[in-house]
Amino acid sequence: ESGLAMTSMALSHLVPMLPMLLLLLPALPSARAAGNEPSLLPPYFNVAERASASATATCGQDEEGRSREDTSCALSGTAALSAQQCQGNLCEICSLDDPDSAHPASNAIDGTERWWQSPPLSRGPHYNHVNVTLNLGQLFHVGHITVKFANSPRPSIWLLERSADFGRTYSPWQYFA
C-alpha cells in the first residue's frame, strides 16, 4: 500500500511522538465551494485517520511483537502523569500488556494525546535507527504534513520517505536536521 515512512538516523534517546497530523490533498476531482461555485482546490482532510501505522521497534514490545517491560525516563524538568523516581529521574514502564503504558505506532495517528514511543537505547544501539510507516492505502497529492514530537530528545537528523508503488520501494522526500 502507498505510504510514508519516517526514518530516524541518529536518535540520542527514545523519541516519543505525539499524534501526527497529515493533511493531504486526495487525488480526486476538484470540489465545489460553499456557494456551488467551482473551486480549483479539493478539500483538505486528515488521511491519517484512515491509515494504519507500524514501527520497526516500539517501547514495551520485543522483536517478535510480544509484550515486555521497558523503563523510559523523561527529560529533567518535565512532568509525567504516573512516573516514579529512579536515580533522580522521572521514569515509567512501557508494556503492551497495560493499555495505559502501551505506546504502539497506532497511537501516533489515533487523534488522541497518546503517542508512539521508540525503545530505550538501554536495549541496544540498534534502536538508534527506527522506522515508522504510515500505510495510506492509496496515492495522494500532498498539501501539508505536520509531525509533532513530544518533550523528548529529537532525532538529530531524520528522513521522510514516500512510496508510489504500495510500499515496495521508498524514495527520499524531505531531509530534516
PDB file of C-alpha atoms in Angstrom:
ATOM      1  CA  GLU A   1       0.000   0.000   0.000  1.00  0.00           C
ATOM      2  CA  SER A   2       1.126   3.567  -0.549  1.00  0.00           C
ATOM      3  CA  GLY A   3       2.596   5.225   2.438  1.00  0.00           C
ATOM      4  CA  LEU A   4       5.045   7.472   4.144  1.00  0.00           C
ATOM      5  CA  ALA A   5       7.984   6.293   6.182  1.00  0.00           C
ATOM      6  CA  MET A   6       9.920   8.306   8.704  1.00  0.00           C
ATOM      7  CA  THR A   7      13.425   7.121   9.361  1.00  0.00           C
ATOM      8  CA  SER A   8      15.292   8.225  12.441  1.00  0.00           C
ATOM      9  CA  MET A   9      19.002   8.154  11.695  1.00  0.00           C
ATOM     10  CA  ALA A  10      20.581   9.366  14.904  1.00  0.00           C
ATOM     11  CA  LEU A  11      18.306   9.185  17.924  1.00  0.00           C
ATOM     12  CA  SER A  12      20.210  10.185  21.006  1.00  0.00           C
ATOM     13  CA  HIS A  13      17.485   8.744  23.236  1.00  0.00           C
ATOM     14  CA  LEU A  14      13.994   7.372  22.854  1.00  0.00           C
ATOM     15  CA  VAL A  15      11.658   9.562  20.871  1.00  0.00           C
ATOM     16  CA  PRO A  16       8.000   9.573  21.838  1.00  0.00           C
ATOM     17  CA  MET A  17       5.910  11.020  19.076  1.00  0.00           C
ATOM     18  CA  LEU A  18       2.640  12.783  19.677  1.00  0.00           C
ATOM     19  CA  PRO A  19      -0.077  12.180  17.143  1.00  0.00           C
ATOM     20  CA  MET A  20       0.967  13.012  13.620  1.00  0.00           C
ATOM     21  CA  LEU A  21      -1.461  15.089  11.647  1.00  0.00           C
ATOM     22  CA  LEU A  22      -1.290  14.572   7.930  1.00  0.00           C
ATOM     23  CA  LEU A  23      -3.388  16.933   5.871  1.00  0.00           C
ATOM     24  CA  LEU A  24      -3.184  15.786   2.310  1.00  0.00           C
ATOM     25  CA  LEU A  25      -4.974  16.538  -0.908  1.00  0.00           C
ATOM     26  CA  PRO A  26      -6.747  13.490  -2.290  1.00  0.00           C
ATOM     27  CA  ALA A  27      -6.265  12.616  -5.930  1.00  0.00           C
ATOM     28  CA  LEU A  28      -9.909  13.429  -6.692  1.00  0.00           C
ATOM     29  CA  PRO A  29     -11.689  15.888  -8.999  1.00  0.00           C
ATOM     30  CA  SER A  30     -11.954  19.436  -7.710  1.00  0.00           C
ATOM     31  CA  ALA A  31     -14.592  20.164  -5.098  1.00  0.00           C
ATOM     32  CA  ARG A  32     -17.220  22.868  -5.212  1.00  0.00           C
ATOM     33  CA  ALA A  33     -17.063  25.924  -2.977  1.00  0.00           C
ATOM     34  CA  ALA A  34     -19.813  26.681  -0.441  1.00  0.00           C
ATOM     35  CA  GLY A  35     -21.892  28.664  -2.948  1.00  0.00           C
ATOM     36  CA  ASN A  36     -21.772  25.900  -5.593  1.00  0.00           C
ATOM     37  CA  GLU A  37     -19.056  27.851  -7.378  1.00  0.00           C
ATOM     38  CA  PRO A  38     -16.371  25.639  -8.895  1.00  0.00           C
ATOM     39  CA  SER A  39     -13.182  25.515  -6.874  1.00  0.00           C
ATOM     40  CA  LEU A  40      -9.755  24.608  -8.157  1.00  0.00           C
ATOM     41  CA  LEU A  41      -8.714  23.084  -4.841  1.00  0.00           C
ATOM     42  CA  PRO A  42     -10.047  19.810  -3.477  1.00  0.00           C
ATOM     43  CA  PRO A  43     -10.913  19.800   0.232  1.00  0.00           C
ATOM     44  CA  TYR A  44      -8.241  19.076   2.828  1.00  0.00           C
ATOM     45  CA  PHE A  45      -8.744  16.200   5.217  1.00  0.00           C
ATOM     46  CA  ASN A  46      -6.697  14.115   7.621  1.00  0.00           C
ATOM     47  CA  VAL A  47      -5.719  10.916   5.784  1.00  0.00           C
ATOM     48  CA  ALA A  48      -4.012   9.604   8.919  1.00  0.00           C
ATOM     49  CA  GLU A  49      -7.485   8.849  10.294  1.00  0.00           C
ATOM     50  CA  ARG A  50      -7.839   6.142   7.636  1.00  0.00           C
ATOM     51  CA  ALA A  51      -4.208   4.981   7.641  1.00  0.00           C
ATOM     52  CA  SER A  52      -2.537   2.172   9.510  1.00  0.00           C
ATOM     53  CA  ALA A  53       0.760   2.715  11.317  1.00  0.00           C
ATOM     54  CA  SER A  54       3.629   0.375  12.081  1.00  0.00           C
ATOM     55  CA  ALA A  55       7.112   0.735  13.553  1.00  0.00           C
ATOM     56  CA  THR A  56      10.242  -1.384  13.346  1.00  0.00           C
ATOM     57  CA  ALA A  57      10.578  -1.124  17.137  1.00  0.00           C
ATOM     58  CA  THR A  58       8.372   0.080  19.997  1.00  0.00           C
ATOM     59  CA  CYS A  59       8.892   0.636  23.712  1.00  0.00           C
ATOM     60  CA  GLY A  60       7.335  -2.261  25.637  1.00  0.00           C
ATOM     61  CA  GLN A  61       7.442  -4.693  22.705  1.00  0.00           C
ATOM     62  CA  ASP A  62      10.113  -7.273  21.864  1.00  0.00           C
ATOM     63  CA  GLU A  63      11.383  -8.175  18.377  1.00  0.00           C
ATOM     64  CA  GLU A  64       8.676 -10.839  17.953  1.00  0.00           C
ATOM     65  CA  GLY A  65       5.891  -8.403  18.853  1.00  0.00           C
ATOM     66  CA  ARG A  66       5.351  -9.771  22.364  1.00  0.00           C
ATOM     67  CA  SER A  67       4.938  -7.577  25.406  1.00  0.00           C
ATOM     68  CA  ARG A  68       7.962  -6.809  27.578  1.00  0.00           C
ATOM     69  CA  GLU A  69       8.681  -4.203  30.230  1.00  0.00           C
ATOM     70  CA  ASP A  70      10.942  -1.300  29.283  1.00  0.00           C
ATOM     71  CA  THR A  71      11.826   1.584  31.562  1.00  0.00           C
ATOM     72  CA  SER A  72      11.754   5.008  29.949  1.00  0.00           C
ATOM     73  CA  CYS A  73      12.830   8.155  31.748  1.00  0.00           C
ATOM     74  CA  ALA A  74      11.659  11.694  30.998  1.00  0.00           C
ATOM     75  CA  LEU A  75      13.920  14.656  30.458  1.00  0.00           C
ATOM     76  CA  SER A  76      14.596  16.642  33.602  1.00  0.00           C
ATOM     77  CA  GLY A  77      12.097  19.422  34.128  1.00  0.00           C
ATOM     78  CA  THR A  78       9.200  17.556  32.514  1.00  0.00           C
ATOM     79  CA  ALA A  79       6.096  16.323  34.247  1.00  0.00           C
ATOM     80  CA  ALA A  80       4.857  12.775  33.860  1.00  0.00           C
ATOM     81  CA  LEU A  81       1.417  11.535  34.819  1.00  0.00           C
ATOM     82  CA  SER A  82       2.349   8.340  36.660  1.00  0.00           C
ATOM     83  CA  ALA A  83       6.132   8.468  36.828  1.00  0.00           C
ATOM     84  CA  GLN A  84       8.309   7.068  39.597  1.00  0.00           C
ATOM     85  CA  GLN A  85      11.623   8.466  40.788  1.00  0.00           C
ATOM     86  CA  CYS A  86      14.603   6.453  39.547  1.00  0.00           C
ATOM     87  CA  GLN A  87      18.070   7.814  40.335  1.00  0.00           C
ATOM     88  CA  GLY A  88      16.683  11.356  40.318  1.00  0.00           C
ATOM     89  CA  ASN A  89      14.772  10.938  37.031  1.00  0.00           C
ATOM     90  CA  LEU A  90      11.057  10.536  36.405  1.00  0.00           C
ATOM     91  CA  CYS A  91      10.676   7.085  34.865  1.00  0.00           C
ATOM     92  CA  GLU A  92       7.781   4.977  33.614  1.00  0.00           C
ATOM     93  CA  ILE A  93       7.361   1.393  32.464  1.00  0.00           C
ATOM     94  CA  CYS A  94       6.274   0.711  28.850  1.00  0.00           C
ATOM     95  CA  SER A  95       4.363  -2.537  28.308  1.00  0.00           C
ATOM     96  CA  LEU A  96       1.919  -3.705  25.637  1.00  0.00           C
ATOM     97  CA  ASP A  97       0.032  -5.610  28.354  1.00  0.00           C
ATOM     98  CA  ASP A  98      -1.104  -2.372  30.025  1.00  0.00           C
ATOM     99  CA  PRO A  99      -3.162  -0.021  27.804  1.00  0.00           C
ATOM    100  CA  ASP A 100      -2.079   2.956  29.936  1.00  0.00           C
ATOM    101  CA  SER A 101       1.626   2.257  29.383  1.00  0.00           C
ATOM    102  CA  ALA A 102       1.497   0.880  25.817  1.00  0.00           C
ATOM    103  CA  HIS A 103       2.809   3.175  23.072  1.00  0.00           C
ATOM    104  CA  PRO A 104       2.235   1.364  19.734  1.00  0.00           C
ATOM    105  CA  ALA A 105       2.604   3.154  16.388  1.00  0.00           C
ATOM    106  CA  SER A 106      -1.187   3.316  16.020  1.00  0.00           C
ATOM    107  CA  ASN A 107      -1.222   5.834  18.899  1.00  0.00           C
ATOM    108  CA  ALA A 108       0.589   8.344  16.674  1.00  0.00           C
ATOM    109  CA  ILE A 109      -2.407   8.728  14.360  1.00  0.00           C
ATOM    110  CA  ASP A 110      -5.439   7.964  16.535  1.00  0.00           C
ATOM    111  CA  GLY A 111      -6.338  11.626  17.158  1.00  0.00           C
ATOM    112  CA  THR A 112      -5.720  11.450  20.918  1.00  0.00           C
ATOM    113  CA  GLU A 113      -2.909  12.720  23.134  1.00  0.00           C
ATOM    114  CA  ARG A 114      -1.431   9.210  23.167  1.00  0.00           C
ATOM    115  CA  TRP A 115       1.878   8.640  21.373  1.00  0.00           C
ATOM    116  CA  TRP A 116       4.187   6.121  19.779  1.00  0.00           C
ATOM    117  CA  GLN A 117       7.463   5.626  21.651  1.00  0.00           C
ATOM    118  CA  SER A 118      10.678   4.016  20.496  1.00  0.00           C
ATOM    119  CA  PRO A 119      12.547   1.571  22.756  1.00  0.00           C
ATOM    120  CA  PRO A 120      15.105   2.975  25.189  1.00  0.00           C
ATOM    121  CA  LEU A 121      18.706   2.827  23.997  1.00  0.00           C
ATOM    122  CA  SER A 122      19.466   0.672  27.046  1.00  0.00           C
ATOM    123  CA  ARG A 123      18.085  -2.183  24.889  1.00  0.00           C
ATOM    124  CA  GLY A 124      20.891  -1.660  22.381  1.00  0.00           C
ATOM    125  CA  PRO A 125      22.425   0.859  19.982  1.00  0.00           C
ATOM    126  CA  HIS A 126      20.499  -0.588  17.013  1.00  0.00           C
ATOM    127  CA  TYR A 127      17.424   1.250  18.385  1.00  0.00           C
ATOM    128  CA  ASN A 128      19.161   4.440  17.278  1.00  0.00           C
ATOM    129  CA  HIS A 129      17.598   3.701  13.860  1.00  0.00           C
ATOM    130  CA  VAL A 130      13.826   3.122  13.920  1.00  0.00           C
ATOM    131  CA  ASN A 131      11.279   3.366  11.081  1.00  0.00           C
ATOM    132  CA  VAL A 132       7.660   4.447  11.476  1.00  0.00           C
ATOM    133  CA  THR A 133       5.478   3.723   8.436  1.00  0.00           C
ATOM    134  CA  LEU A 134       2.002   5.044   7.665  1.00  0.00           C
ATOM    135  CA  ASN A 135       0.092   2.944   5.158  1.00  0.00           C
ATOM    136  CA  LEU A 136      -2.279   5.356   3.419  1.00  0.00           C
ATOM    137  CA  GLY A 137      -3.839   2.685   1.209  1.00  0.00           C
ATOM    138  CA  GLN A 138      -3.862   4.815  -1.949  1.00  0.00           C
ATOM    139  CA  LEU A 139      -1.974   7.585  -3.713  1.00  0.00           C
ATOM    140  CA  PHE A 140      -2.420  11.195  -2.554  1.00  0.00           C
ATOM    141  CA  HIS A 141      -1.214  14.593  -3.714  1.00  0.00           C
ATOM    142  CA  VAL A 142       0.341  16.147  -0.613  1.00  0.00           C
ATOM    143  CA  GLY A 143      -0.839  19.529   0.563  1.00  0.00           C
ATOM    144  CA  HIS A 144       0.574  19.707   4.092  1.00  0.00           C
ATOM    145  CA  ILE A 145       2.220  17.439   6.662  1.00  0.00           C
ATOM    146  CA  THR A 146       2.600  18.101  10.388  1.00  0.00           C
ATOM    147  CA  VAL A 147       4.732  15.900  12.651  1.00  0.00           C
ATOM    148  CA  LYS A 148       4.716  16.658  16.386  1.00  0.00           C
ATOM    149  CA  PHE A 149       7.412  15.359  18.724  1.00  0.00           C
ATOM    150  CA  ALA A 150       6.848  15.099  22.463  1.00  0.00           C
ATOM    151  CA  ASN A 151       9.037  16.749  25.075  1.00  0.00           C
ATOM    152  CA  SER A 152      11.923  14.388  24.499  1.00  0.00           C
ATOM    153  CA  PRO A 153      15.210  14.270  22.650  1.00  0.00           C
ATOM    154  CA  ARG A 154      14.573  14.641  18.929  1.00  0.00           C
ATOM    155  CA  PRO A 155      16.484  12.815  16.246  1.00  0.00           C
ATOM    156  CA  SER A 156      19.482  14.905  15.210  1.00  0.00           C
ATOM    157  CA  ILE A 157      18.657  14.013  11.611  1.00  0.00           C
ATOM    158  CA  TRP A 158      15.721  12.200  10.110  1.00  0.00           C
ATOM    159  CA  LEU A 159      14.257  11.440   6.727  1.00  0.00           C
ATOM    160  CA  LEU A 160      10.709  11.457   5.406  1.00  0.00           C
ATOM    161  CA  GLU A 161      10.335   8.961   2.573  1.00  0.00           C
ATOM    162  CA  ARG A 162       7.458   8.202   0.226  1.00  0.00           C
ATOM    163  CA  SER A 163       6.325   5.246  -1.825  1.00  0.00           C
ATOM    164  CA  ALA A 164       4.299   5.341  -5.024  1.00  0.00           C
ATOM    165  CA  ASP A 165       4.319   1.561  -5.535  1.00  0.00           C
ATOM    166  CA  PHE A 166       2.413   0.494  -2.438  1.00  0.00           C
ATOM    167  CA  GLY A 167       5.437   0.099  -0.164  1.00  0.00           C
ATOM    168  CA  ARG A 168       7.701  -1.956  -2.412  1.00  0.00           C
ATOM    169  CA  THR A 169      10.232   0.873  -2.664  1.00  0.00           C
ATOM    170  CA  TYR A 170      10.682   4.203  -0.918  1.00  0.00           C
ATOM    171  CA  SER A 171      12.472   7.330  -2.082  1.00  0.00           C
ATOM    172  CA  PRO A 172      13.677  10.301  -0.010  1.00  0.00           C
ATOM    173  CA  TRP A 173      11.136  13.081   0.094  1.00  0.00           C
ATOM    174  CA  GLN A 174      12.429  15.509   2.720  1.00  0.00           C
ATOM    175  CA  TYR A 175      15.542  15.567   4.920  1.00  0.00           C
ATOM    176  CA  PHE A 176      15.462  17.167   8.383  1.00  0.00           C
ATOM    177  CA  ALA A 177      18.451  18.164  10.511  1.00  0.00           C
TER     178      ALA A 177
END
